[in-house]
Amino acid sequence: MNISVKIQEEANKIKVDIQGEIDAFTAPKLRERIFPLTDKEGVEMIINLSNVSYLDSTGLGVFVGVFKNLRSNNGGLQIIGLSSRLMRLFKMTGLANIINISGQSEGEVNESTF
């Protein structure tokens, strides 16, 4: 199982493009790459999951941790590019009610804030 994480930073705006599967094996690697970016004050992070084929509870845990840390540092999180399957997972767990998520495809995403 593989995961690829591409990070673009511009001031306090960070875009993370993830490709592959996020599971018990890859979630720690993902956390290691993106969690340190959430420590700065006022970071606005966009995570693109349009190329993620699988996500389990350990992956959801990474996003919850990122969300909490960003929020405690007066930042924000938006997760974009969710497939209908991933969108269902976020809704079933209630995370869709607390994290800003979008099922738009990458070509339709409004990144004017980035």
PDB file of N, CA and C in Angstrom:
ATOM      1  N   MET A   1       0.844  -1.176   0.000  1.00  0.00           N
ATOM      2  CA  MET A   1       0.000   0.000   0.000  1.00  0.00           C
ATOM      3  C   MET A   1       0.884   1.232   0.000  1.00  0.00           C
ATOM      4  N   ASN A   2       0.548   2.155  -0.867  1.00  0.00           N
ATOM      5  CA  ASN A   2       1.359   3.339  -1.060  1.00  0.00           C
ATOM      6  C   ASN A   2       0.572   4.608  -0.835  1.00  0.00           C
ATOM      7  N   ILE A   3       1.299   5.654  -0.480  1.00  0.00           N
ATOM      8  CA  ILE A   3       0.692   6.962  -0.344  1.00  0.00           C
ATOM      9  C   ILE A   3       1.710   7.988  -0.840  1.00  0.00           C
ATOM     10  N   SER A   4       1.187   8.998  -1.527  1.00  0.00           N
ATOM     11  CA  SER A   4       2.012  10.103  -1.994  1.00  0.00           C
ATOM     12  C   SER A   4       1.399  11.384  -1.444  1.00  0.00           C
ATOM     13  N   VAL A   5       2.246  12.241  -0.873  1.00  0.00           N
ATOM     14  CA  VAL A   5       1.781  13.492  -0.278  1.00  0.00           C
ATOM     15  C   VAL A   5       2.574  14.638  -0.889  1.00  0.00           C
ATOM     16  N   LYS A   6       1.861  15.533  -1.556  1.00  0.00           N
ATOM     17  CA  LYS A   6       2.491  16.714  -2.166  1.00  0.00           C
ATOM     18  C   LYS A   6       2.003  17.943  -1.397  1.00  0.00           C
ATOM     19  N   ILE A   7       2.941  18.759  -0.941  1.00  0.00           N
ATOM     20  CA  ILE A   7       2.604  19.922  -0.120  1.00  0.00           C
ATOM     21  C   ILE A   7       3.057  21.199  -0.810  1.00  0.00           C
ATOM     22  N   GLN A   8       2.129  22.162  -0.895  1.00  0.00           N
ATOM     23  CA  GLN A   8       2.441  23.495  -1.420  1.00  0.00           C
ATOM     24  C   GLN A   8       2.159  24.495  -0.315  1.00  0.00           C
ATOM     25  N   GLU A   9       3.150  25.318  -0.002  1.00  0.00           N
ATOM     26  CA  GLU A   9       2.984  26.329   1.041  1.00  0.00           C
ATOM     27  C   GLU A   9       3.145  27.716   0.452  1.00  0.00           C
ATOM     28  N   GLU A  10       2.264  28.610   0.872  1.00  0.00           N
ATOM     29  CA  GLU A  10       2.346  30.014   0.496  1.00  0.00           C
ATOM     30  C   GLU A  10       1.869  30.821   1.698  1.00  0.00           C
ATOM     31  N   ALA A  11       2.834  31.408   2.407  1.00  0.00           N
ATOM     32  CA  ALA A  11       2.546  32.129   3.654  1.00  0.00           C
ATOM     33  C   ALA A  11       1.839  31.176   4.621  1.00  0.00           C
ATOM     34  N   ASN A  12       0.632  31.514   5.068  1.00  0.00           N
ATOM     35  CA  ASN A  12      -0.115  30.666   6.000  1.00  0.00           C
ATOM     36  C   ASN A  12      -1.148  29.799   5.299  1.00  0.00           C
ATOM     37  N   LYS A  13      -1.025  29.648   4.000  1.00  0.00           N
ATOM     38  CA  LYS A  13      -1.940  28.792   3.243  1.00  0.00           C
ATOM     39  C   LYS A  13      -1.171  27.565   2.765  1.00  0.00           C
ATOM     40  N   ILE A  14      -1.730  26.408   3.061  1.00  0.00           N
ATOM     41  CA  ILE A  14      -1.069  25.154   2.714  1.00  0.00           C
ATOM     42  C   ILE A  14      -2.052  24.268   1.968  1.00  0.00           C
ATOM     43  N   LYS A  15      -1.618  23.752   0.820  1.00  0.00           N
ATOM     44  CA  LYS A  15      -2.433  22.798   0.066  1.00  0.00           C
ATOM     45  C   LYS A  15      -1.721  21.453   0.089  1.00  0.00           C
ATOM     46  N   VAL A  16      -2.465  20.418   0.448  1.00  0.00           N
ATOM     47  CA  VAL A  16      -1.925  19.069   0.531  1.00  0.00           C
ATOM     48  C   VAL A  16      -2.689  18.195  -0.453  1.00  0.00           C
ATOM     49  N   ASP A  17      -1.980  17.628  -1.411  1.00  0.00           N
ATOM     50  CA  ASP A  17      -2.574  16.685  -2.363  1.00  0.00           C
ATOM     51  C   ASP A  17      -2.121  15.284  -1.972  1.00  0.00           C
ATOM     52  N   ILE A  18      -3.100  14.415  -1.725  1.00  0.00           N
ATOM     53  CA  ILE A  18      -2.796  13.051  -1.301  1.00  0.00           C
ATOM     54  C   ILE A  18      -3.245  12.091  -2.388  1.00  0.00           C
ATOM     55  N   GLN A  19      -2.403  11.097  -2.643  1.00  0.00           N
ATOM     56  CA  GLN A  19      -2.723  10.082  -3.636  1.00  0.00           C
ATOM     57  C   GLN A  19      -2.445   8.712  -3.046  1.00  0.00           C
ATOM     58  N   GLY A  20      -3.384   7.793  -3.236  1.00  0.00           N
ATOM     59  CA  GLY A  20      -3.200   6.427  -2.757  1.00  0.00           C
ATOM     60  C   GLY A  20      -4.239   6.018  -1.739  1.00  0.00           C
ATOM     61  N   GLU A  21      -3.817   5.174  -0.796  1.00  0.00           N
ATOM     62  CA  GLU A  21      -4.708   4.652   0.236  1.00  0.00           C
ATOM     63  C   GLU A  21      -4.263   5.154   1.604  1.00  0.00           C
ATOM     64  N   ILE A  22      -5.240   5.527   2.424  1.00  0.00           N
ATOM     65  CA  ILE A  22      -4.935   5.972   3.783  1.00  0.00           C
ATOM     66  C   ILE A  22      -5.505   4.923   4.733  1.00  0.00           C
ATOM     67  N   ASP A  23      -4.602   4.145   5.319  1.00  0.00           N
ATOM     68  CA  ASP A  23      -5.014   3.054   6.200  1.00  0.00           C
ATOM     69  C   ASP A  23      -4.064   2.977   7.390  1.00  0.00           C
ATOM     70  N   ALA A  24      -4.145   1.907   8.160  1.00  0.00           N
ATOM     71  CA  ALA A  24      -3.324   1.765   9.369  1.00  0.00           C
ATOM     72  C   ALA A  24      -1.833   1.799   9.056  1.00  0.00           C
ATOM     73  N   PHE A  25      -1.447   1.401   7.874  1.00  0.00           N
ATOM     74  CA  PHE A  25      -0.037   1.400   7.488  1.00  0.00           C
ATOM     75  C   PHE A  25       0.434   2.779   7.027  1.00  0.00           C
ATOM     76  N   THR A  26      -0.385   3.471   6.240  1.00  0.00           N
ATOM     77  CA  THR A  26       0.044   4.748   5.658  1.00  0.00           C
ATOM     78  C   THR A  26      -0.341   5.972   6.489  1.00  0.00           C
ATOM     79  N   ALA A  27      -1.349   5.862   7.352  1.00  0.00           N
ATOM     80  CA  ALA A  27      -1.809   7.010   8.153  1.00  0.00           C
ATOM     81  C   ALA A  27      -0.693   7.608   9.010  1.00  0.00           C
ATOM     82  N   PRO A  28       0.148   6.805   9.672  1.00  0.00           N
ATOM     83  CA  PRO A  28       1.232   7.414  10.445  1.00  0.00           C
ATOM     84  C   PRO A  28       2.196   8.227   9.577  1.00  0.00           C
ATOM     85  N   LYS A  29       2.447   7.760   8.356  1.00  0.00           N
ATOM     86  CA  LYS A  29       3.318   8.497   7.431  1.00  0.00           C
ATOM     87  C   LYS A  29       2.671   9.834   7.046  1.00  0.00           C
ATOM     88  N   LEU A  30       1.358   9.792   6.792  1.00  0.00           N
ATOM     89  CA  LEU A  30       0.629  11.012   6.452  1.00  0.00           C
ATOM     90  C   LEU A  30       0.672  11.990   7.621  1.00  0.00           C
ATOM     91  N   ARG A  31       0.412  11.499   8.810  1.00  0.00           N
ATOM     92  CA  ARG A  31       0.423  12.352  10.006  1.00  0.00           C
ATOM     93  C   ARG A  31       1.801  12.988  10.189  1.00  0.00           C
ATOM     94  N   GLU A  32       2.835  12.202   9.998  1.00  0.00           N
ATOM     95  CA  GLU A  32       4.208  12.686  10.142  1.00  0.00           C
ATOM     96  C   GLU A  32       4.513  13.826   9.165  1.00  0.00           C
ATOM     97  N   ARG A  33       3.933  13.779   7.973  1.00  0.00           N
ATOM     98  CA  ARG A  33       4.176  14.807   6.956  1.00  0.00           C
ATOM     99  C   ARG A  33       3.374  16.076   7.194  1.00  0.00           C
ATOM    100  N   ILE A  34       2.088  15.945   7.597  1.00  0.00           N
ATOM    101  CA  ILE A  34       1.253  17.159   7.634  1.00  0.00           C
ATOM    102  C   ILE A  34       1.027  17.737   9.030  1.00  0.00           C
ATOM    103  N   PHE A  35       1.125  16.927  10.077  1.00  0.00           N
ATOM    104  CA  PHE A  35       0.812  17.449  11.409  1.00  0.00           C
ATOM    105  C   PHE A  35       1.739  18.592  11.829  1.00  0.00           C
ATOM    106  N   PRO A  36       3.048  18.518  11.571  1.00  0.00           N
ATOM    107  CA  PRO A  36       3.924  19.630  11.957  1.00  0.00           C
ATOM    108  C   PRO A  36       3.536  20.966  11.295  1.00  0.00           C
ATOM    109  N   LEU A  37       2.867  20.922  10.173  1.00  0.00           N
ATOM    110  CA  LEU A  37       2.456  22.140   9.466  1.00  0.00           C
ATOM    111  C   LEU A  37       1.313  22.861  10.171  1.00  0.00           C
ATOM    112  N   THR A  38       0.676  22.186  11.119  1.00  0.00           N
ATOM    113  CA  THR A  38      -0.495  22.752  11.797  1.00  0.00           C
ATOM    114  C   THR A  38      -0.129  23.524  13.060  1.00  0.00           C
ATOM    115  N   ASP A  39       1.142  23.543  13.413  1.00  0.00           N
ATOM    116  CA  ASP A  39       1.567  24.187  14.656  1.00  0.00           C
ATOM    117  C   ASP A  39       1.661  25.706  14.567  1.00  0.00           C
ATOM    118  N   LYS A  40       1.789  26.241  13.356  1.00  0.00           N
ATOM    119  CA  LYS A  40       1.878  27.691  13.215  1.00  0.00           C
ATOM    120  C   LYS A  40       0.520  28.346  13.426  1.00  0.00           C
ATOM    121  N   GLU A  41       0.534  29.564  13.877  1.00  0.00           N
ATOM    122  CA  GLU A  41      -0.682  30.342  14.120  1.00  0.00           C
ATOM    123  C   GLU A  41      -1.354  30.719  12.788  1.00  0.00           C
ATOM    124  N   GLY A  42      -2.676  30.489  12.707  1.00  0.00           N
ATOM    125  CA  GLY A  42      -3.486  30.970  11.590  1.00  0.00           C
ATOM    126  C   GLY A  42      -3.324  30.249  10.265  1.00  0.00           C
ATOM    127  N   VAL A  43      -2.867  29.016  10.284  1.00  0.00           N
ATOM    128  CA  VAL A  43      -2.697  28.258   9.041  1.00  0.00           C
ATOM    129  C   VAL A  43      -4.061  27.852   8.485  1.00  0.00           C
ATOM    130  N   GLU A  44      -4.253  28.097   7.202  1.00  0.00           N
ATOM    131  CA  GLU A  44      -5.442  27.626   6.483  1.00  0.00           C
ATOM    132  C   GLU A  44      -4.984  26.488   5.578  1.00  0.00           C
ATOM    133  N   MET A  45      -5.494  25.281   5.827  1.00  0.00           N
ATOM    134  CA  MET A  45      -5.054  24.100   5.085  1.00  0.00           C
ATOM    135  C   MET A  45      -6.177  23.550   4.225  1.00  0.00           C
ATOM    136  N   ILE A  46      -5.840  23.228   2.986  1.00  0.00           N
ATOM    137  CA  ILE A  46      -6.751  22.546   2.067  1.00  0.00           C
ATOM    138  C   ILE A  46      -6.143  21.184   1.780  1.00  0.00           C
ATOM    139  N   ILE A  47      -6.905  20.128   2.031  1.00  0.00           N
ATOM    140  CA  ILE A  47      -6.447  18.771   1.740  1.00  0.00           C
ATOM    141  C   ILE A  47      -7.296  18.206   0.611  1.00  0.00           C
ATOM    142  N   ASN A  48      -6.626  17.836  -0.466  1.00  0.00           N
ATOM    143  CA  ASN A  48      -7.300  17.302  -1.646  1.00  0.00           C
ATOM    144  C   ASN A  48      -7.228  15.773  -1.626  1.00  0.00           C
ATOM    145  N   LEU A  49      -8.402  15.135  -1.562  1.00  0.00           N
ATOM    146  CA  LEU A  49      -8.481  13.671  -1.525  1.00  0.00           C
ATOM    147  C   LEU A  49      -8.995  13.080  -2.839  1.00  0.00           C
ATOM    148  N   SER A  50      -8.959  13.849  -3.911  1.00  0.00           N
ATOM    149  CA  SER A  50      -9.538  13.365  -5.172  1.00  0.00           C
ATOM    150  C   SER A  50      -8.810  12.139  -5.728  1.00  0.00           C
ATOM    151  N   ASN A  51      -7.561  11.896  -5.303  1.00  0.00           N
ATOM    152  CA  ASN A  51      -6.816  10.727  -5.763  1.00  0.00           C
ATOM    153  C   ASN A  51      -6.622   9.687  -4.662  1.00  0.00           C
ATOM    154  N   VAL A  52      -7.487   9.730  -3.656  1.00  0.00           N
ATOM    155  CA  VAL A  52      -7.439   8.745  -2.576  1.00  0.00           C
ATOM    156  C   VAL A  52      -8.478   7.668  -2.868  1.00  0.00           C
ATOM    157  N   SER A  53      -8.025   6.432  -2.957  1.00  0.00           N
ATOM    158  CA  SER A  53      -8.927   5.331  -3.315  1.00  0.00           C
ATOM    159  C   SER A  53      -9.505   4.618  -2.093  1.00  0.00           C
ATOM    160  N   TYR A  54      -8.883   4.806  -0.924  1.00  0.00           N
ATOM    161  CA  TYR A  54      -9.348   4.102   0.275  1.00  0.00           C
ATOM    162  C   TYR A  54      -8.996   4.928   1.500  1.00  0.00           C
ATOM    163  N   LEU A  55      -9.896   4.950   2.470  1.00  0.00           N
ATOM    164  CA  LEU A  55      -9.681   5.670   3.722  1.00  0.00           C
ATOM    165  C   LEU A  55     -10.338   4.874   4.837  1.00  0.00           C
ATOM    166  N   ASP A  56      -9.577   4.583   5.901  1.00  0.00           N
ATOM    167  CA  ASP A  56     -10.167   3.875   7.039  1.00  0.00           C
ATOM    168  C   ASP A  56     -10.155   4.768   8.279  1.00  0.00           C
ATOM    169  N   SER A  57     -10.511   4.199   9.418  1.00  0.00           N
ATOM    170  CA  SER A  57     -10.660   4.991  10.634  1.00  0.00           C
ATOM    171  C   SER A  57      -9.345   5.613  11.107  1.00  0.00           C
ATOM    172  N   THR A  58      -8.218   4.963  10.835  1.00  0.00           N
ATOM    173  CA  THR A  58      -6.948   5.568  11.235  1.00  0.00           C
ATOM    174  C   THR A  58      -6.675   6.826  10.417  1.00  0.00           C
ATOM    175  N   GLY A  59      -7.078   6.818   9.156  1.00  0.00           N
ATOM    176  CA  GLY A  59      -6.955   8.010   8.318  1.00  0.00           C
ATOM    177  C   GLY A  59      -7.862   9.118   8.813  1.00  0.00           C
ATOM    178  N   LEU A  60      -9.093   8.755   9.181  1.00  0.00           N
ATOM    179  CA  LEU A  60     -10.015   9.752   9.740  1.00  0.00           C
ATOM    180  C   LEU A  60      -9.420  10.366  11.004  1.00  0.00           C
ATOM    181  N   GLY A  61      -8.765   9.542  11.803  1.00  0.00           N
ATOM    182  CA  GLY A  61      -8.134  10.024  13.024  1.00  0.00           C
ATOM    183  C   GLY A  61      -7.059  11.067  12.746  1.00  0.00           C
ATOM    184  N   VAL A  62      -6.319  10.890  11.661  1.00  0.00           N
ATOM    185  CA  VAL A  62      -5.305  11.880  11.279  1.00  0.00           C
ATOM    186  C   VAL A  62      -5.980  13.215  10.986  1.00  0.00           C
ATOM    187  N   PHE A  63      -7.091  13.176  10.218  1.00  0.00           N
ATOM    188  CA  PHE A  63      -7.783  14.413   9.858  1.00  0.00           C
ATOM    189  C   PHE A  63      -8.407  15.100  11.075  1.00  0.00           C
ATOM    190  N   VAL A  64      -8.901  14.316  12.017  1.00  0.00           N
ATOM    191  CA  VAL A  64      -9.446  14.890  13.249  1.00  0.00           C
ATOM    192  C   VAL A  64      -8.331  15.594  14.026  1.00  0.00           C
ATOM    193  N   GLY A  65      -7.175  14.957  14.136  1.00  0.00           N
ATOM    194  CA  GLY A  65      -6.043  15.561  14.830  1.00  0.00           C
ATOM    195  C   GLY A  65      -5.569  16.839  14.158  1.00  0.00           C
ATOM    196  N   VAL A  66      -5.496  16.821  12.840  1.00  0.00           N
ATOM    197  CA  VAL A  66      -5.096  18.004  12.078  1.00  0.00           C
ATOM    198  C   VAL A  66      -6.105  19.124  12.300  1.00  0.00           C
ATOM    199  N   PHE A  67      -7.395  18.783  12.216  1.00  0.00           N
ATOM    200  CA  PHE A  67      -8.459  19.770  12.424  1.00  0.00           C
ATOM    201  C   PHE A  67      -8.343  20.405  13.812  1.00  0.00           C
ATOM    202  N   LYS A  68      -8.196  19.575  14.842  1.00  0.00           N
ATOM    203  CA  LYS A  68      -8.122  20.087  16.218  1.00  0.00           C
ATOM    204  C   LYS A  68      -6.911  20.993  16.409  1.00  0.00           C
ATOM    205  N   ASN A  69      -5.764  20.582  15.869  1.00  0.00           N
ATOM    206  CA  ASN A  69      -4.558  21.380  16.050  1.00  0.00           C
ATOM    207  C   ASN A  69      -4.652  22.709  15.296  1.00  0.00           C
ATOM    208  N   LEU A  70      -5.171  22.668  14.078  1.00  0.00           N
ATOM    209  CA  LEU A  70      -5.356  23.911  13.324  1.00  0.00           C
ATOM    210  C   LEU A  70      -6.287  24.856  14.070  1.00  0.00           C
ATOM    211  N   ARG A  71      -7.367  24.310  14.552  1.00  0.00           N
ATOM    212  CA  ARG A  71      -8.364  25.127  15.246  1.00  0.00           C
ATOM    213  C   ARG A  71      -7.796  25.741  16.527  1.00  0.00           C
ATOM    214  N   SER A  72      -7.000  24.965  17.254  1.00  0.00           N
ATOM    215  CA  SER A  72      -6.417  25.489  18.496  1.00  0.00           C
ATOM    216  C   SER A  72      -5.387  26.586  18.213  1.00  0.00           C
ATOM    217  N   ASN A  73      -4.889  26.637  16.980  1.00  0.00           N
ATOM    218  CA  ASN A  73      -3.938  27.672  16.579  1.00  0.00           C
ATOM    219  C   ASN A  73      -4.593  28.714  15.674  1.00  0.00           C
ATOM    220  N   ASN A  74      -5.924  28.852  15.786  1.00  0.00           N
ATOM    221  CA  ASN A  74      -6.697  29.849  15.023  1.00  0.00           C
ATOM    222  C   ASN A  74      -6.584  29.675  13.514  1.00  0.00           C
ATOM    223  N   GLY A  75      -6.510  28.430  13.081  1.00  0.00           N
ATOM    224  CA  GLY A  75      -6.451  28.120  11.661  1.00  0.00           C
ATOM    225  C   GLY A  75      -7.720  27.432  11.206  1.00  0.00           C
ATOM    226  N   GLY A  76      -7.677  26.903   9.996  1.00  0.00           N
ATOM    227  CA  GLY A  76      -8.850  26.230   9.449  1.00  0.00           C
ATOM    228  C   GLY A  76      -8.465  25.094   8.532  1.00  0.00           C
ATOM    229  N   LEU A  77      -9.413  24.198   8.313  1.00  0.00           N
ATOM    230  CA  LEU A  77      -9.206  23.031   7.460  1.00  0.00           C
ATOM    231  C   LEU A  77     -10.362  22.890   6.496  1.00  0.00           C
ATOM    232  N   GLN A  78     -10.031  22.652   5.236  1.00  0.00           N
ATOM    233  CA  GLN A  78     -11.026  22.307   4.225  1.00  0.00           C
ATOM    234  C   GLN A  78     -10.542  21.042   3.532  1.00  0.00           C
ATOM    235  N   ILE A  79     -11.411  20.041   3.419  1.00  0.00           N
ATOM    236  CA  ILE A  79     -11.082  18.805   2.713  1.00  0.00           C
ATOM    237  C   ILE A  79     -11.903  18.783   1.439  1.00  0.00           C
ATOM    238  N   ILE A  80     -11.220  18.636   0.308  1.00  0.00           N
ATOM    239  CA  ILE A  80     -11.884  18.699  -0.996  1.00  0.00           C
ATOM    240  C   ILE A  80     -11.656  17.415  -1.790  1.00  0.00           C
ATOM    241  N   GLY A  81     -12.448  17.275  -2.846  1.00  0.00           N
ATOM    242  CA  GLY A  81     -12.265  16.181  -3.786  1.00  0.00           C
ATOM    243  C   GLY A  81     -12.722  14.824  -3.291  1.00  0.00           C
ATOM    244  N   LEU A  82     -13.669  14.786  -2.371  1.00  0.00           N
ATOM    245  CA  LEU A  82     -14.124  13.505  -1.849  1.00  0.00           C
ATOM    246  C   LEU A  82     -14.998  12.779  -2.867  1.00  0.00           C
ATOM    247  N   SER A  83     -14.720  11.510  -3.043  1.00  0.00           N
ATOM    248  CA  SER A  83     -15.599  10.669  -3.853  1.00  0.00           C
ATOM    249  C   SER A  83     -16.895  10.471  -3.073  1.00  0.00           C
ATOM    250  N   SER A  84     -17.909   9.949  -3.722  1.00  0.00           N
ATOM    251  CA  SER A  84     -19.175   9.724  -3.021  1.00  0.00           C
ATOM    252  C   SER A  84     -18.977   8.745  -1.862  1.00  0.00           C
ATOM    253  N   ARG A  85     -18.093   7.780  -2.029  1.00  0.00           N
ATOM    254  CA  ARG A  85     -17.814   6.799  -0.979  1.00  0.00           C
ATOM    255  C   ARG A  85     -17.166   7.473   0.233  1.00  0.00           C
ATOM    256  N   LEU A  86     -16.162   8.327  -0.020  1.00  0.00           N
ATOM    257  CA  LEU A  86     -15.502   9.027   1.086  1.00  0.00           C
ATOM    258  C   LEU A  86     -16.442  10.043   1.726  1.00  0.00           C
ATOM    259  N   MET A  87     -17.263  10.688   0.916  1.00  0.00           N
ATOM    260  CA  MET A  87     -18.235  11.649   1.445  1.00  0.00           C
ATOM    261  C   MET A  87     -19.186  10.941   2.403  1.00  0.00           C
ATOM    262  N   ARG A  88     -19.635   9.743   2.032  1.00  0.00           N
ATOM    263  CA  ARG A  88     -20.525   8.951   2.883  1.00  0.00           C
ATOM    264  C   ARG A  88     -19.848   8.629   4.219  1.00  0.00           C
ATOM    265  N   LEU A  89     -18.567   8.290   4.160  1.00  0.00           N
ATOM    266  CA  LEU A  89     -17.812   7.973   5.363  1.00  0.00           C
ATOM    267  C   LEU A  89     -17.742   9.179   6.308  1.00  0.00           C
ATOM    268  N   PHE A  90     -17.468  10.364   5.759  1.00  0.00           N
ATOM    269  CA  PHE A  90     -17.414  11.579   6.583  1.00  0.00           C
ATOM    270  C   PHE A  90     -18.789  11.899   7.162  1.00  0.00           C
ATOM    271  N   LYS A  91     -19.845  11.656   6.399  1.00  0.00           N
ATOM    272  CA  LYS A  91     -21.201  11.926   6.900  1.00  0.00           C
ATOM    273  C   LYS A  91     -21.604  10.932   7.976  1.00  0.00           C
ATOM    274  N   MET A  92     -21.318   9.651   7.765  1.00  0.00           N
ATOM    275  CA  MET A  92     -21.689   8.614   8.736  1.00  0.00           C
ATOM    276  C   MET A  92     -21.007   8.824  10.081  1.00  0.00           C
ATOM    277  N   THR A  93     -19.779   9.332  10.051  1.00  0.00           N
ATOM    278  CA  THR A  93     -19.033   9.520  11.291  1.00  0.00           C
ATOM    279  C   THR A  93     -19.344  10.859  11.956  1.00  0.00           C
ATOM    280  N   GLY A  94     -20.098  11.707  11.278  1.00  0.00           N
ATOM    281  CA  GLY A  94     -20.429  13.019  11.824  1.00  0.00           C
ATOM    282  C   GLY A  94     -19.364  14.076  11.566  1.00  0.00           C
ATOM    283  N   LEU A  95     -18.262  13.689  10.951  1.00  0.00           N
ATOM    284  CA  LEU A  95     -17.189  14.648  10.685  1.00  0.00           C
ATOM    285  C   LEU A  95     -17.596  15.699   9.654  1.00  0.00           C
ATOM    286  N   ALA A  96     -18.557  15.356   8.806  1.00  0.00           N
ATOM    287  CA  ALA A  96     -19.033  16.324   7.810  1.00  0.00           C
ATOM    288  C   ALA A  96     -19.704  17.511   8.481  1.00  0.00           C
ATOM    289  N   ASN A  97     -20.127  17.338   9.726  1.00  0.00           N
ATOM    290  CA  ASN A  97     -20.771  18.434  10.456  1.00  0.00           C
ATOM    291  C   ASN A  97     -19.782  19.379  11.114  1.00  0.00           C
ATOM    292  N   ILE A  98     -18.522  18.957  11.257  1.00  0.00           N
ATOM    293  CA  ILE A  98     -17.553  19.825  11.924  1.00  0.00           C
ATOM    294  C   ILE A  98     -16.399  20.266  11.020  1.00  0.00           C
ATOM    295  N   ILE A  99     -16.080  19.466  10.014  1.00  0.00           N
ATOM    296  CA  ILE A  99     -14.999  19.806   9.083  1.00  0.00           C
ATOM    297  C   ILE A  99     -15.614  20.273   7.774  1.00  0.00           C
ATOM    298  N   ASN A 100     -15.065  21.333   7.211  1.00  0.00           N
ATOM    299  CA  ASN A 100     -15.518  21.856   5.933  1.00  0.00           C
ATOM    300  C   ASN A 100     -15.078  20.890   4.830  1.00  0.00           C
ATOM    301  N   ILE A 101     -16.042  20.173   4.227  1.00  0.00           N
ATOM    302  CA  ILE A 101     -15.711  19.206   3.180  1.00  0.00           C
ATOM    303  C   ILE A 101     -16.465  19.518   1.911  1.00  0.00           C
ATOM    304  N   SER A 102     -15.889  19.053   0.796  1.00  0.00           N
ATOM    305  CA  SER A 102     -16.490  19.273  -0.508  1.00  0.00           C
ATOM    306  C   SER A 102     -16.220  18.077  -1.398  1.00  0.00           C
ATOM    307  N   GLY A 103     -17.239  17.645  -2.098  1.00  0.00           N
ATOM    308  CA  GLY A 103     -17.092  16.527  -3.013  1.00  0.00           C
ATOM    309  C   GLY A 103     -16.775  16.955  -4.423  1.00  0.00           C
ATOM    310  N   GLN A 104     -16.470  18.216  -4.617  1.00  0.00           N
ATOM    311  CA  GLN A 104     -16.193  18.710  -5.958  1.00  0.00           C
ATOM    312  C   GLN A 104     -14.946  18.054  -6.513  1.00  0.00           C
ATOM    313  N   SER A 105     -14.920  17.901  -7.832  1.00  0.00           N
ATOM    314  CA  SER A 105     -13.710  17.393  -8.469  1.00  0.00           C
ATOM    315  C   SER A 105     -12.669  18.505  -8.476  1.00  0.00           C
ATOM    316  N   GLU A 106     -11.427  18.137  -8.655  1.00  0.00           N
ATOM    317  CA  GLU A 106     -10.342  19.108  -8.557  1.00  0.00           C
ATOM    318  C   GLU A 106     -10.506  20.247  -9.544  1.00  0.00           C
ATOM    319  N   GLY A 107     -11.021  19.972 -10.711  1.00  0.00           N
ATOM    320  CA  GLY A 107     -11.196  21.011 -11.710  1.00  0.00           C
ATOM    321  C   GLY A 107     -12.257  22.034 -11.338  1.00  0.00           C
ATOM    322  N   GLU A 108     -13.163  21.682 -10.453  1.00  0.00           N
ATOM    323  CA  GLU A 108     -14.264  22.568 -10.059  1.00  0.00           C
ATOM    324  C   GLU A 108     -14.005  23.311  -8.759  1.00  0.00           C
ATOM    325  N   VAL A 109     -12.930  22.985  -8.088  1.00  0.00           N
ATOM    326  CA  VAL A 109     -12.661  23.566  -6.783  1.00  0.00           C
ATOM    327  C   VAL A 109     -12.326  25.047  -6.907  1.00  0.00           C
ATOM    328  N   ASN A 110     -12.943  25.840  -6.074  1.00  0.00           N
ATOM    329  CA  ASN A 110     -12.642  27.262  -6.037  1.00  0.00           C
ATOM    330  C   ASN A 110     -11.502  27.471  -5.053  1.00  0.00           C
ATOM    331  N   GLU A 111     -10.305  27.688  -5.586  1.00  0.00           N
ATOM    332  CA  GLU A 111      -9.138  27.873  -4.732  1.00  0.00           C
ATOM    333  C   GLU A 111      -8.716  29.332  -4.713  1.00  0.00           C
ATOM    334  N   SER A 112      -9.667  30.239  -4.848  1.00  0.00           N
ATOM    335  CA  SER A 112      -9.336  31.660  -4.883  1.00  0.00           C
ATOM    336  C   SER A 112      -8.714  32.116  -3.574  1.00  0.00           C
ATOM    337  N   THR A 113      -8.938  31.369  -2.494  1.00  0.00           N
ATOM    338  CA  THR A 113      -8.352  31.741  -1.217  1.00  0.00           C
ATOM    339  C   THR A 113      -6.942  31.231  -1.068  1.00  0.00           C
ATOM    340  N   PHE A 114      -6.466  30.440  -2.007  1.00  0.00           N
ATOM    341  CA  PHE A 114      -5.121  29.872  -1.903  1.00  0.00           C
ATOM    342  C   PHE A 114      -4.137  30.735  -2.652  1.00  0.00           C
TER     343      PHE A 114
END
